[in-house]
Coordinates of N, CA, C and O in Angstrom, one line a residue:
X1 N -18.1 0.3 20.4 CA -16.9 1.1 20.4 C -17.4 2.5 21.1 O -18.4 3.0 20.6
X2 N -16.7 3.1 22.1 CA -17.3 4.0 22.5 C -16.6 5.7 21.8 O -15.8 5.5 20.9
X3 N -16.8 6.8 22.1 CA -16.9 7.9 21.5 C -15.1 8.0 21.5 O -14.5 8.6 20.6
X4 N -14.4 7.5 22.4 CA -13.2 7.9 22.2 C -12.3 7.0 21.0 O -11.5 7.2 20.1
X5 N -12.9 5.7 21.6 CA -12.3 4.9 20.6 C -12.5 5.1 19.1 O -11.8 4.5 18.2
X6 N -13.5 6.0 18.7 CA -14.1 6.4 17.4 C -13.5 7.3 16.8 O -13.3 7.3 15.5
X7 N -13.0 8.5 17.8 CA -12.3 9.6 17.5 C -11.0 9.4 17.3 O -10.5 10.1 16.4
X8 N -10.1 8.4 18.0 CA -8.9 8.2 18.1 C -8.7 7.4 16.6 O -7.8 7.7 15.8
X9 N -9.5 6.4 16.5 CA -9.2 5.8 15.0 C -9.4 6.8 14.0 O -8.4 6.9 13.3
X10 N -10.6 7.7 13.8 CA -10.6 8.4 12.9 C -9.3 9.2 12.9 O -9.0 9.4 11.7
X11 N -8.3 9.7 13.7 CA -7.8 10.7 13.8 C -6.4 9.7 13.3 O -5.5 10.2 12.7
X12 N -6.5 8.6 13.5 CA -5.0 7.9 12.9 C -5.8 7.4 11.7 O -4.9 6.8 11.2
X13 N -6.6 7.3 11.0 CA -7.0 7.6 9.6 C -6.5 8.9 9.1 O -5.6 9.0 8.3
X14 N -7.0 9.6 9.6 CA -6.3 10.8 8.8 C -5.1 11.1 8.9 O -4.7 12.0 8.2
X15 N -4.2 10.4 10.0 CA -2.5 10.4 9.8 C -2.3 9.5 9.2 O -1.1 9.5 9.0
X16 N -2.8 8.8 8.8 CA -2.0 7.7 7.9 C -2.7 8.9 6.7 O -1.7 9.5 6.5
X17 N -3.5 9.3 6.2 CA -4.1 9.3 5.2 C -2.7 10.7 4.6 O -1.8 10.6 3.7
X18 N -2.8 11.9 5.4 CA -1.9 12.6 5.4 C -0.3 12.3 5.3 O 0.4 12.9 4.5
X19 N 0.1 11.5 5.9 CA 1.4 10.8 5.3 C 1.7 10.6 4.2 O 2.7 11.0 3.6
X20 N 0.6 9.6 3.6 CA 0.6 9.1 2.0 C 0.9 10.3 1.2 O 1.8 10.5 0.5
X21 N -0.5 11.3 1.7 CA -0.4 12.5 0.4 C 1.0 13.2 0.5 O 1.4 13.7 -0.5
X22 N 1.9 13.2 1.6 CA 2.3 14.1 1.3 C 3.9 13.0 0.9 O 4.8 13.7 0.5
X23 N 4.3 11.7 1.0 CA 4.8 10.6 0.3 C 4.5 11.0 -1.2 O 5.4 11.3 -2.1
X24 N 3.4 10.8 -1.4 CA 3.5 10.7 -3.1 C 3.9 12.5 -3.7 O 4.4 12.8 -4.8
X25 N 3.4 13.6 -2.4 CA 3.5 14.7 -3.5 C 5.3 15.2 -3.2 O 5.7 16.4 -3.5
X26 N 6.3 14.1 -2.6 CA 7.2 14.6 -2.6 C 8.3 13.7 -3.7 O 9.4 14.1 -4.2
X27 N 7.5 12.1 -4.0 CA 8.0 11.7 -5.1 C 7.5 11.5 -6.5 O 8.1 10.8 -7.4
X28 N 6.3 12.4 -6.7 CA 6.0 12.4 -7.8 C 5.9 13.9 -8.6 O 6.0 14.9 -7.8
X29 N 5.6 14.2 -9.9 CA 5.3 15.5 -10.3 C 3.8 15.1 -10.4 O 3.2 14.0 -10.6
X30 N 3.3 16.5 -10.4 CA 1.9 16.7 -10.7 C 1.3 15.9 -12.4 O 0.2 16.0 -12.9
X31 N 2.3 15.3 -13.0 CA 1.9 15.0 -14.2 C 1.7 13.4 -14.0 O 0.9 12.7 -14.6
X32 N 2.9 13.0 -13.0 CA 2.7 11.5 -12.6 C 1.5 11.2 -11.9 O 0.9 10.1 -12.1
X33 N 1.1 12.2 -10.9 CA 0.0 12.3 -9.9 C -0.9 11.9 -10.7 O -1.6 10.8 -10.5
X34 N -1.2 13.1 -12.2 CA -2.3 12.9 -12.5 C -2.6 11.5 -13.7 O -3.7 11.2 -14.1
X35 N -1.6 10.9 -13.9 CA -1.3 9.6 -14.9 C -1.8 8.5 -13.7 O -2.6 7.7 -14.0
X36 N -1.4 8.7 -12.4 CA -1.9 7.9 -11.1 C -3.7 7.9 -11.2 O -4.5 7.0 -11.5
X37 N -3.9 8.8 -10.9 CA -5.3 9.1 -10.4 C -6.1 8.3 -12.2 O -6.5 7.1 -12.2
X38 N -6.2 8.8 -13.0 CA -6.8 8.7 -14.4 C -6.3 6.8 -14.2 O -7.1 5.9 -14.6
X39 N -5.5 6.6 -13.8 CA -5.3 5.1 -13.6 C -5.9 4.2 -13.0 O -6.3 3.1 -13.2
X40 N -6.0 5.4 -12.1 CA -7.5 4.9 -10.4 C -8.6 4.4 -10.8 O -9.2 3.5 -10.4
X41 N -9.0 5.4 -11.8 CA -10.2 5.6 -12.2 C -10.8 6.9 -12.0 O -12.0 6.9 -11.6
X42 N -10.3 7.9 -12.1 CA -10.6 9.3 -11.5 C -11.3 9.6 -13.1 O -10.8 9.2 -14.2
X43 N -12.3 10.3 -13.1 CA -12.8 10.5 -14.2 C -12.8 12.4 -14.5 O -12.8 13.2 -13.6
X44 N -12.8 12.7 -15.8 CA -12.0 13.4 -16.4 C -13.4 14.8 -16.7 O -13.7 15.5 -17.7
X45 N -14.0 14.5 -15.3 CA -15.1 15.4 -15.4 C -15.5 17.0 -15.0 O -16.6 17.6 -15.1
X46 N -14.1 17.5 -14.3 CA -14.1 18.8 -13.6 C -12.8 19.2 -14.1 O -12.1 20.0 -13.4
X47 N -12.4 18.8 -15.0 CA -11.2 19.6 -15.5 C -10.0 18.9 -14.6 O -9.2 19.8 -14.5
X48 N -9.6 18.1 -14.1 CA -8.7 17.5 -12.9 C -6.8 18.3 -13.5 O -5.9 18.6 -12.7
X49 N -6.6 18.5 -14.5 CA -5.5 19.1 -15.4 C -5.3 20.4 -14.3 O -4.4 20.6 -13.6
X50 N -6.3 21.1 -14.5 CA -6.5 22.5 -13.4 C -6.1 22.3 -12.0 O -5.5 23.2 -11.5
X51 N -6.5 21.2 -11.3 CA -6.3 21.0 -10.1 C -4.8 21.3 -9.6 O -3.8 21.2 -10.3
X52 N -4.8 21.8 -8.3 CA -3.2 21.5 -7.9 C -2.7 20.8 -7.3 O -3.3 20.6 -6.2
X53 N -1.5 20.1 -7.5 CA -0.7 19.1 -7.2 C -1.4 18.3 -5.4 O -1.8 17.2 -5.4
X54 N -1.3 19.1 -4.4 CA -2.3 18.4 -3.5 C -3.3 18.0 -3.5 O -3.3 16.9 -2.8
X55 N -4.3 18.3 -4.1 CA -5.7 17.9 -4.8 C -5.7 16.8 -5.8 O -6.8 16.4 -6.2
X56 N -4.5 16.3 -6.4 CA -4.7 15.5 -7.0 C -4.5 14.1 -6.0 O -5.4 13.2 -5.8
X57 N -3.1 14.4 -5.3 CA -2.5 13.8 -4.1 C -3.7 12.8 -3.7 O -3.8 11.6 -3.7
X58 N -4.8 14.1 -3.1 CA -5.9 13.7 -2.4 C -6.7 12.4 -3.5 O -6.7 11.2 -3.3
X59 N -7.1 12.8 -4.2 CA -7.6 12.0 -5.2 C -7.2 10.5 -5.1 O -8.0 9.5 -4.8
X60 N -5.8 10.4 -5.5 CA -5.2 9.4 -5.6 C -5.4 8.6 -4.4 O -6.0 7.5 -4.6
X61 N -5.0 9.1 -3.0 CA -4.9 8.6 -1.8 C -6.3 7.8 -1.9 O -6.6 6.7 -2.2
X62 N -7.1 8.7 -1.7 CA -9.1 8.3 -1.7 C -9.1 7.2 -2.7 O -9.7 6.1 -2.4
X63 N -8.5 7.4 -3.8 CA -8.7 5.8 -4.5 C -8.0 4.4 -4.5 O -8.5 3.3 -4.9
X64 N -6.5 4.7 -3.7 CA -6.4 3.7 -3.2 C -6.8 3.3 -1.8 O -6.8 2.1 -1.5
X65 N -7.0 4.2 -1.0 CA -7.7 3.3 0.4 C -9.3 3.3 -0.2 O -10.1 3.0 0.7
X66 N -10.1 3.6 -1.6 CA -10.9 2.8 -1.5 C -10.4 1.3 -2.3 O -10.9 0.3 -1.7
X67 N -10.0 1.0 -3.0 CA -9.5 0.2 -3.4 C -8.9 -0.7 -2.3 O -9.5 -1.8 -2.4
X68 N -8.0 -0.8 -1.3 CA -8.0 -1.5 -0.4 C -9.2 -1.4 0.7 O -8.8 -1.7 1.8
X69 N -10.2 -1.3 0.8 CA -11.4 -1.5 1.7 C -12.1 -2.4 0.3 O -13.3 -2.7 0.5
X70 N -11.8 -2.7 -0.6 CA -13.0 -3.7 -1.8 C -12.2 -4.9 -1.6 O -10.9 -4.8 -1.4
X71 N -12.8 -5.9 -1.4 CA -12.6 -7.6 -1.4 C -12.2 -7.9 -2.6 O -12.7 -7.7 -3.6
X72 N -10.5 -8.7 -2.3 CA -10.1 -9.4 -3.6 C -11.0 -10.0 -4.2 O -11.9 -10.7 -3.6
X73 N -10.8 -9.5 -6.0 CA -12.1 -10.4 -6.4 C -11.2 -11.9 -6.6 O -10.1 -12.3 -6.3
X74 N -12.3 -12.3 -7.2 CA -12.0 -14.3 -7.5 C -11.3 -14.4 -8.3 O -11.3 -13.4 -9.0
X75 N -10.4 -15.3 -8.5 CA -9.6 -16.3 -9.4 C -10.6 -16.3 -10.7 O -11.8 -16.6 -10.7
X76 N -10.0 -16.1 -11.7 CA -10.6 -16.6 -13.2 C -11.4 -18.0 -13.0 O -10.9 -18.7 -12.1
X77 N -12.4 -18.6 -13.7 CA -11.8 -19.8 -13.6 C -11.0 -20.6 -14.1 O -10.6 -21.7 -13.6
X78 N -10.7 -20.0 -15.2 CA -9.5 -20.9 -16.4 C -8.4 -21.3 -15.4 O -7.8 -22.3 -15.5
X79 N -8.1 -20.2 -14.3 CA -6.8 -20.4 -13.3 C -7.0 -21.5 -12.4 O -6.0 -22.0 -11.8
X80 N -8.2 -22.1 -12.1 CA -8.7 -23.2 -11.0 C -8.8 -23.9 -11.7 O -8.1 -24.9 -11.3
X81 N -9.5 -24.2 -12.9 CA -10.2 -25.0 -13.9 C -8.5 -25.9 -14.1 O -7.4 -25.3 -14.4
X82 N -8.9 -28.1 -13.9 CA -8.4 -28.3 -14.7 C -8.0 -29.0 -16.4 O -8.7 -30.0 -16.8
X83 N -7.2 -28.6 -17.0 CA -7.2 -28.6 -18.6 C -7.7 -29.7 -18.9 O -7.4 -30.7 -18.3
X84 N -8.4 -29.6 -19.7 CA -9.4 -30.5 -21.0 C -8.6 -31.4 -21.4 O -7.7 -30.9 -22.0
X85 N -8.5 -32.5 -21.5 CA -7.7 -33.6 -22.6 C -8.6 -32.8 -24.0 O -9.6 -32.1 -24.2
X86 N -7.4 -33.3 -24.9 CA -7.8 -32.9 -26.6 C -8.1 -34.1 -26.8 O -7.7 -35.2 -26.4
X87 N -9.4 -33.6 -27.9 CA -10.8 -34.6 -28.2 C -9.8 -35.7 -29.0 O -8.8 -35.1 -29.3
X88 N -9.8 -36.9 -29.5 CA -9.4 -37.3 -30.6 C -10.4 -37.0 -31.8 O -11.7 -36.8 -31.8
X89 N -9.4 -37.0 -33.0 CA -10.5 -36.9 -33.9 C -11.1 -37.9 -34.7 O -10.4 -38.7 -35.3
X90 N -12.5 -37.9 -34.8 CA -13.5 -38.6 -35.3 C -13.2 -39.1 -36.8 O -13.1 -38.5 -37.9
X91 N -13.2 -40.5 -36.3 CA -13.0 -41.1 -38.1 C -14.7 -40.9 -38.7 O -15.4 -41.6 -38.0
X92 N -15.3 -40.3 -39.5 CA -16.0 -40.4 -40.5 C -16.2 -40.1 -42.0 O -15.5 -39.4 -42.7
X93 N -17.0 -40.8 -42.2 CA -17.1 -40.8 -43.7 C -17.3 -39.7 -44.6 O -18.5 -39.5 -44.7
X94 N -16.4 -38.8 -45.4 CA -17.1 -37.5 -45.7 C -18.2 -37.6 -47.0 O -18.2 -38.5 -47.8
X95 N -18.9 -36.4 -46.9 CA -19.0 -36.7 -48.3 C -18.6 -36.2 -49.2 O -17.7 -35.3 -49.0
X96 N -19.1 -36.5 -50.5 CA -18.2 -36.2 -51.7 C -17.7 -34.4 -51.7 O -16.5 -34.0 -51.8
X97 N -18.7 -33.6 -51.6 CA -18.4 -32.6 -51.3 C -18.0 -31.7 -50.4 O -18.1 -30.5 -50.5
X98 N -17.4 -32.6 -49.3 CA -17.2 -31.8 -48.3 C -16.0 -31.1 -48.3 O -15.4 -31.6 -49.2
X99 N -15.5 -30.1 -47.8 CA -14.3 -29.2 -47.5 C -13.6 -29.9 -46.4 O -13.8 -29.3 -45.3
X100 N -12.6 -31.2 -46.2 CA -12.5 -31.6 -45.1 C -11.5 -31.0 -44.2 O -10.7 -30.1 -44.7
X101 N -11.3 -31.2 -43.3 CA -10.2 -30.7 -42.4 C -9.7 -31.6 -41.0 O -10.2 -32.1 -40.0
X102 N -8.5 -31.5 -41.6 CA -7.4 -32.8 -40.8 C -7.2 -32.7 -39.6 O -7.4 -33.8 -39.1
X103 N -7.0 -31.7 -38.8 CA -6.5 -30.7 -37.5 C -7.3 -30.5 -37.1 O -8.4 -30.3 -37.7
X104 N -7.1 -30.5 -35.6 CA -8.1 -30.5 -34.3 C -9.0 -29.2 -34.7 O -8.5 -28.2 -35.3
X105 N -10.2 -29.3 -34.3 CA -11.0 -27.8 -34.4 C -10.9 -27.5 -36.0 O -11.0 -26.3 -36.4
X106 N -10.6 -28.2 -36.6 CA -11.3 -27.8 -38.1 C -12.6 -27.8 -38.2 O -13.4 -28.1 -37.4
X107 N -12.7 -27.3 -39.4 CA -14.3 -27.2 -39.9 C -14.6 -28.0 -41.0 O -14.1 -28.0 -42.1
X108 N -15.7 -28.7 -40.5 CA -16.0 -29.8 -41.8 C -17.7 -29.6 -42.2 O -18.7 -29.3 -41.5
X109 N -17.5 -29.7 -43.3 CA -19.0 -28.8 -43.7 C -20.4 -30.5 -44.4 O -21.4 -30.7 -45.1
X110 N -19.6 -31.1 -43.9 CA -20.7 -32.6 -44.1 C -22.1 -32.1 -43.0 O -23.2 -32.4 -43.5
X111 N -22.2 -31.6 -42.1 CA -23.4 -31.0 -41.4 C -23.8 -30.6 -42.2 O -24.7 -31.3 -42.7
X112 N -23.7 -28.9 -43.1 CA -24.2 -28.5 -43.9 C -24.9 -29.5 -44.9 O -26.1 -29.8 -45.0
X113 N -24.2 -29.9 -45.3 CA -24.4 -30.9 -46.5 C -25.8 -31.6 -46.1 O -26.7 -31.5 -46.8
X114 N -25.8 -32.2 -44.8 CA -26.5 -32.8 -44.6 C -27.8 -32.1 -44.4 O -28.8 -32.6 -45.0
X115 N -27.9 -31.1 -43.7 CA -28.9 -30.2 -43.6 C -29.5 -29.6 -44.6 O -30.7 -29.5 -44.5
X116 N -28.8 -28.9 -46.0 CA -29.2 -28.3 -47.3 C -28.4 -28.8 -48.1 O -28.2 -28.1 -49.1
X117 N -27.8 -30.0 -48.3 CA -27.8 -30.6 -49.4 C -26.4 -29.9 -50.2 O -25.9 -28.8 -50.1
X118 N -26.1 -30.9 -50.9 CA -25.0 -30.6 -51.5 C -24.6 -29.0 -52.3 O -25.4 -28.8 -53.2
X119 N -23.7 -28.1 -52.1 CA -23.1 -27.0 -52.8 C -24.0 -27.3 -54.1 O -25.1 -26.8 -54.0
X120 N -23.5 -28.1 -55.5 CA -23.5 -28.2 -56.4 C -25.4 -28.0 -56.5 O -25.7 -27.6 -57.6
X121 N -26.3 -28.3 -55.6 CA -27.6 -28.6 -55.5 C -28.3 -27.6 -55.0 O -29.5 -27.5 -55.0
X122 N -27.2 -26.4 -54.5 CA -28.0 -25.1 -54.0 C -28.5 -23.7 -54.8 O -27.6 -23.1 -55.4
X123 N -29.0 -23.4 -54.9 CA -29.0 -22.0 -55.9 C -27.9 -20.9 -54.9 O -27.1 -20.0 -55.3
X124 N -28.3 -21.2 -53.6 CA -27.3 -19.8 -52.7 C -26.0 -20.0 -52.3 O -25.4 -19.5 -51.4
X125 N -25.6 -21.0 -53.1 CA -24.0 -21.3 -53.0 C -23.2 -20.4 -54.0 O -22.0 -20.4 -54.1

């Protein structure tokens, strides 16, 4: 790209950029501005309340054309991913002490049991 073509884009960057600011500072108040920007992600480290209404403008502007120069991020997977069949549930034998549970994703405590032994047989029950 040579020196003109560099200057000419930059220079319709900064008209586009100046349009925006002065779009938002003619439909918004300086309280909306600043609910905008704090939205952006403008952080709350030089006092931004103090600023004036242009200076916020600017703010805002800067955070959305950086925000449009960042790559949509990806799809969740859950949104691509497709759904699980539900498990059937497992005929077994409980034991005597178990806490059983009828419904999918219950909790059945025959593991325990099996591992430390029955409630009735524990001291830490």
């Amino acid at each position: 790209m040579t020196r003109e073509e560099r200057e000419t884009q930059a220079a319709r960057g900064w008209r586009t950029r100046a349009q925006r600011m002065n779009e938002l500072m003619r439909n918004h108040t300086k309280a909306e501005l600043l609910r905008m920007a704090y939205a952006g992600g403008l952080v709350n480290h030089n006092s931004p309340e103090k600023w004036r209404k242009d200076e916020i403008a600017s703010a805002v502007v800067d955070i959305e054309f950086h925000a449009a120069d960042q790559p949509a991020p990806a799809p969740p997977a859950a949104a691509t991913a497709r759904p699980v069949p539900a498990k059937p549930l497992l005929e077994r034998g409980h034991r005597d002490e178990c806490d059983k549970s009828v419904y999918e994703g219950g909790t059945c405590t025959c593991g325990l049991i099996e591992q430390y032994g029955p409630p009735s047989n524990r001291d830490d029950y």
